[in-house]
Each structure stands twice: as structure tokens, then as C-alpha cells.
PDB file of C-alpha atoms in Angstrom:
ATOM      1  CA  MET B   1      87.934  82.179 200.137  1.00 68.00           C
ATOM      2  CA  LYS B   2      91.307  83.623 201.062  1.00 85.00           C
ATOM      3  CA  PHE B   3      94.057  81.236 202.679  1.00 92.00           C
ATOM      4  CA  PRO B   4      96.497  81.629 204.664  1.00 97.00           C
ATOM      5  CA  THR B   5      99.906  82.964 203.709  1.00 98.00           C
ATOM      6  CA  ILE B   6     103.209  81.024 204.261  1.00 98.00           C
ATOM      7  CA  GLN B   7     105.509  82.950 206.994  1.00 98.00           C
ATOM      8  CA  SER B   8     108.368  79.696 207.506  1.00 98.00           C
ATOM      9  CA  ALA B   9     108.626  76.712 206.137  1.00 98.00           C
ATOM     10  CA  LYS B  10     111.037  73.833 207.003  1.00 98.00           C
ATOM     11  CA  ALA B  11     112.027  70.455 206.068  1.00 98.00           C
ATOM     12  CA  ILE B  12     112.145  68.401 209.335  1.00 96.00           C
ATOM     13  CA  ASP B  13     113.075  65.357 207.639  1.00 93.00           C
ATOM     14  CA  ASN B  14     113.404  63.686 204.333  1.00 88.00           C
ATOM     15  CA  HIS B  15     109.601  63.698 203.412  1.00 95.00           C
ATOM     16  CA  THR B  16     107.905  66.364 205.750  1.00 98.00           C
ATOM     17  CA  LEU B  17     107.708  70.070 205.968  1.00 98.00           C
ATOM     18  CA  LEU B  18     106.772  72.521 208.554  1.00 98.00           C
ATOM     19  CA  ILE B  19     105.241  75.041 207.703  1.00 98.00           C
ATOM     20  CA  GLY B  20     103.919  78.378 209.346  1.00 98.00           C
ATOM     21  CA  PHE B  21     101.537  80.631 208.208  1.00 98.00           C
ATOM     22  CA  SER B  22      99.989  84.033 208.805  1.00 98.00           C
ATOM     23  CA  ASN B  23      97.139  83.193 211.058  1.00 97.00           C
ATOM     24  CA  GLU B  24      99.815  81.718 213.200  1.00 97.00           C
ATOM     25  CA  ILE B  25      98.873  77.943 212.782  1.00 98.00           C
ATOM     26  CA  ILE B  26     101.912  75.324 211.706  1.00 98.00           C
ATOM     27  CA  LYS B  27     101.063  72.276 209.783  1.00 98.00           C
ATOM     28  CA  LYS B  28     103.321  69.701 208.804  1.00 98.00           C
ATOM     29  CA  TYR B  29     102.575  68.332 205.145  1.00 98.00           C
ATOM     30  CA  ASP B  30     103.808  65.320 203.720  1.00 98.00           C
ATOM     31  CA  VAL B  31     105.957  65.473 200.523  1.00 98.00           C
ATOM     32  CA  THR B  32     105.802  61.403 200.130  1.00 97.00           C
ATOM     33  CA  PRO B  33     102.227  61.174 197.457  1.00 97.00           C
ATOM     34  CA  LEU B  34     103.756  64.109 195.604  1.00 97.00           C
ATOM     35  CA  LEU B  35     106.929  61.903 194.703  1.00 97.00           C
ATOM     36  CA  LYS B  36     104.999  59.727 192.251  1.00 96.00           C
ATOM     37  CA  LYS B  37     104.472  62.621 189.822  1.00 97.00           C
ATOM     38  CA  GLU B  38     107.814  63.419 187.707  1.00 97.00           C
ATOM     39  CA  MET B  39     107.812  67.213 188.443  1.00 97.00           C
ATOM     40  CA  PHE B  40     108.481  66.313 192.130  1.00 98.00           C
ATOM     41  CA  LYS B  41     110.537  63.276 191.815  1.00 97.00           C
ATOM     42  CA  PRO B  42     114.247  65.221 192.247  1.00 98.00           C
ATOM     43  CA  LEU B  43     113.000  65.785 196.108  1.00 97.00           C
ATOM     44  CA  GLN B  44     113.983  62.545 196.538  1.00 96.00           C
ATOM     45  CA  ASN B  45     117.405  63.991 197.287  1.00 96.00           C
ATOM     46  CA  VAL B  46     117.474  65.412 200.388  1.00 95.00           C
ATOM     47  CA  VAL B  47     119.702  68.423 200.038  1.00 96.00           C
ATOM     48  CA  LEU B  48     117.590  69.750 197.130  1.00 97.00           C
ATOM     49  CA  PHE B  49     114.620  68.894 199.630  1.00 98.00           C
ATOM     50  CA  LYS B  50     116.347  70.296 202.594  1.00 97.00           C
ATOM     51  CA  SER B  51     116.688  73.745 200.003  1.00 98.00           C
ATOM     52  CA  VAL B  52     112.726  74.549 200.209  1.00 98.00           C
ATOM     53  CA  GLN B  53     112.343  78.622 200.543  1.00 98.00           C
ATOM     54  CA  ILE B  54     109.214  80.749 200.366  1.00 98.00           C
ATOM     55  CA  GLU B  55     107.819  82.739 197.207  1.00 98.00           C
ATOM     56  CA  LYS B  56     107.669  86.399 197.851  1.00 96.00           C
ATOM     57  CA  GLY B  57     104.267  87.330 199.307  1.00 97.00           C
ATOM     58  CA  GLY B  58     103.895  83.549 201.245  1.00 98.00           C
ATOM     59  CA  TYR B  59     101.966  82.227 198.244  1.00 97.00           C
ATOM     60  CA  ALA B  60     103.648  79.391 198.035  1.00 98.00           C
ATOM     61  CA  ILE B  61     107.200  77.169 198.298  1.00 98.00           C
ATOM     62  CA  PHE B  62     109.676  75.983 196.034  1.00 98.00           C
ATOM     63  CA  TRP B  63     113.201  74.365 195.567  1.00 98.00           C
ATOM     64  CA  ASN B  64     113.885  75.933 192.100  1.00 97.00           C
ATOM     65  CA  SER B  65     112.288  77.250 188.725  1.00 96.00           C
ATOM     66  CA  ASP B  66     110.320  74.208 188.375  1.00 97.00           C
ATOM     67  CA  ILE B  67     109.217  72.704 191.918  1.00 98.00           C
ATOM     68  CA  ASP B  68     106.605  74.468 193.804  1.00 98.00           C
ATOM     69  CA  ILE B  69     103.942  74.264 195.776  1.00 98.00           C
ATOM     70  CA  SER B  70     100.523  76.831 196.697  1.00 97.00           C
ATOM     71  CA  GLU B  71      99.792  77.960 200.205  1.00 97.00           C
ATOM     72  CA  TYR B  72      96.205  76.036 198.897  1.00 97.00           C
ATOM     73  CA  GLU B  73      97.470  73.016 199.219  1.00 97.00           C
ATOM     74  CA  LEU B  74      99.799  72.907 201.949  1.00 98.00           C
ATOM     75  CA  TRP B  75      97.111  74.645 204.247  1.00 98.00           C
ATOM     76  CA  SER B  76      94.223  72.469 202.509  1.00 97.00           C
ATOM     77  CA  ASN B  77      96.256  69.369 203.166  1.00 97.00           C
ATOM     78  CA  GLY B  78      98.533  69.788 205.626  1.00 98.00           C
ATOM     79  CA  GLU B  79      98.482  68.158 209.619  1.00 97.00           C
ATOM     80  CA  GLU B  80      97.966  70.762 212.370  1.00 97.00           C
ATOM     81  CA  THR B  81     100.480  70.362 214.719  1.00 92.00           C
TER      82      THR B  81
END
């Protein structure tokens, strides 16, 4: 199954992202559960969290070379707005 790609990503508060997909659906994604994992702990820093970017092609979002989230995760576990 092919998932829609990411067209936009914006941090709307300290732990929630608003993700726009190629099929024009927008979903909210709460990263709070991920903050328990070592890889995602740096996202507790609000400045870093708000610096979210989209990988070329729209298959993931990222903050740096160590922290990213796939379009599959965002699509499957995001909440439609």
C-alpha cells in the first residue's frame, strides 16, 4: 500500500505537528509518546522541535541527521483534523 507523501509540516505547539499530505488531508500528530525514546528526547527543546523540515520527496520529516519520522507513521497514527 502506498501512503500519501508529506507536503507541509508545522509545529503548532510544544509537542504537536500539523502535517499536510499529498491527498490534501491534514493530520495532527502528537510526538509526546516518542519523547520517552532516547532518539527523540532532544525534541523536548521547543526551539529544535519547531525547526521541523520535510525530507526531499516527502517521505519523512526530520529535525537533524539523527531524528526523523516517516510518512507511514505520521499517516497511520496522525489524527485527521
